[in-house]
XYZ file of C-alpha atoms in Angstrom:
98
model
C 2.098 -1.924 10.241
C 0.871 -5.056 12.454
C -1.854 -3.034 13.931
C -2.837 -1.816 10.550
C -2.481 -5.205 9.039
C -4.073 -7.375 11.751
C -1.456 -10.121 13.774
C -3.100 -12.794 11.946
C -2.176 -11.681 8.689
C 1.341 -10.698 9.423
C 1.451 -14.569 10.883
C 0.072 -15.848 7.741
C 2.210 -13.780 5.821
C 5.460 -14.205 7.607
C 4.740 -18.244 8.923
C 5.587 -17.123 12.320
C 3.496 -17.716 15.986
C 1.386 -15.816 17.868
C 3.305 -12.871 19.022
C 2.386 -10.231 21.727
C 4.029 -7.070 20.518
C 5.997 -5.301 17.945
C 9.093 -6.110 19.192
C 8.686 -9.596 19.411
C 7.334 -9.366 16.315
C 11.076 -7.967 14.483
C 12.359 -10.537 16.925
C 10.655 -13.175 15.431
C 10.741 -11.692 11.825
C 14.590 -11.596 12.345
C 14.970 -15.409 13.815
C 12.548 -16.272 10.260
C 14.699 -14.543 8.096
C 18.087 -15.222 9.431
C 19.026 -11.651 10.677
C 21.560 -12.440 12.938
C 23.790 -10.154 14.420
C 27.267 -10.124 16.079
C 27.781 -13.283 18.800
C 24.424 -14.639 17.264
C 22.077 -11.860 18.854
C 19.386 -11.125 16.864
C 19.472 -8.178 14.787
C 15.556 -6.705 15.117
C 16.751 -3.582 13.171
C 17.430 -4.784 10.157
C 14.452 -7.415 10.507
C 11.988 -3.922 10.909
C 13.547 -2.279 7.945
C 13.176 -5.328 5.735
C 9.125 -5.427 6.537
C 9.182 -1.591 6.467
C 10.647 -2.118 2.554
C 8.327 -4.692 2.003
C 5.334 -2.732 3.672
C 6.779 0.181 0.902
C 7.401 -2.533 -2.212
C 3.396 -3.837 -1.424
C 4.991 -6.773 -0.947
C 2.135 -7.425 2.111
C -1.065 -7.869 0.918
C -3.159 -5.437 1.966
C -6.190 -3.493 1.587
C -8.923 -1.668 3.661
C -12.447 -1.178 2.430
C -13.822 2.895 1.570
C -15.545 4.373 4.529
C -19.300 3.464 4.584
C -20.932 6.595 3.589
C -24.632 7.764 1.586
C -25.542 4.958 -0.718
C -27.051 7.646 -2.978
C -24.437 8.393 -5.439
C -24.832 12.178 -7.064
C -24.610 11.827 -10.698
C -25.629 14.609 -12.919
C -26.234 14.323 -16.746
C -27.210 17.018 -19.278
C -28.318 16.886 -22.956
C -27.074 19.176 -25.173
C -28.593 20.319 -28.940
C -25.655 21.498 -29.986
C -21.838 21.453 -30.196
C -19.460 23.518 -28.828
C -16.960 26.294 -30.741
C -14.311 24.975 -33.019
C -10.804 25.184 -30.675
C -8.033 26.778 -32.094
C -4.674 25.304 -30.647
C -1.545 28.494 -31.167
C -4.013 31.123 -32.350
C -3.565 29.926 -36.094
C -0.130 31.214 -36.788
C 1.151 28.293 -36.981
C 1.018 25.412 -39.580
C 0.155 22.393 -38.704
C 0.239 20.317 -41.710
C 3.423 19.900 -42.443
């Protein structure tokens, strides 16, 4: 998620430092958010699930712009003189208006 995100965002987002890598990322994320295990060590588990659920809620903003591509679009368009057959919806053995 940080290397799809960018680190600056995830700081932004989160309020935390510059960080090197994922771990001390959740490490971070975890010392933030108060996820503090067992003789205070802190718990970088539950710290990556919670931005893995917010990653999944769209909590974190996010978005990526559509490949560059052909800036001709392909539209097609076509006149027609007349319209098409009447449909028949059930073959007409049915009632309708009732």
């Amino acid at each position: 998620i940080v290397e799809r995100v960018g680190k600056q965002a995830m700081m932004l987002w989160y309020g935390l430092p510059l960080f090197g890598d994922a771990r001390e990322f959740a490490a971070l994320v975890a010392k933030k958010r108060n996820k503090v295990g067992a003789r205070g060590v802190l718990d970088v588990e539950a710290a990556a699930r919670m931005v893995l659920i917010e990653w999944n809620s769209g909590k974190i903003p996010f978005y990526s712009m559509p490949p560059k591509g052909s800036k001709k679009a392909q539209v097609s368009a076509m006149i027609v003189k007349e319209f098409g057959e009447e449909m028949v919806v059930g073959g007409g053995d049915v009632d309708v208006e009732q």
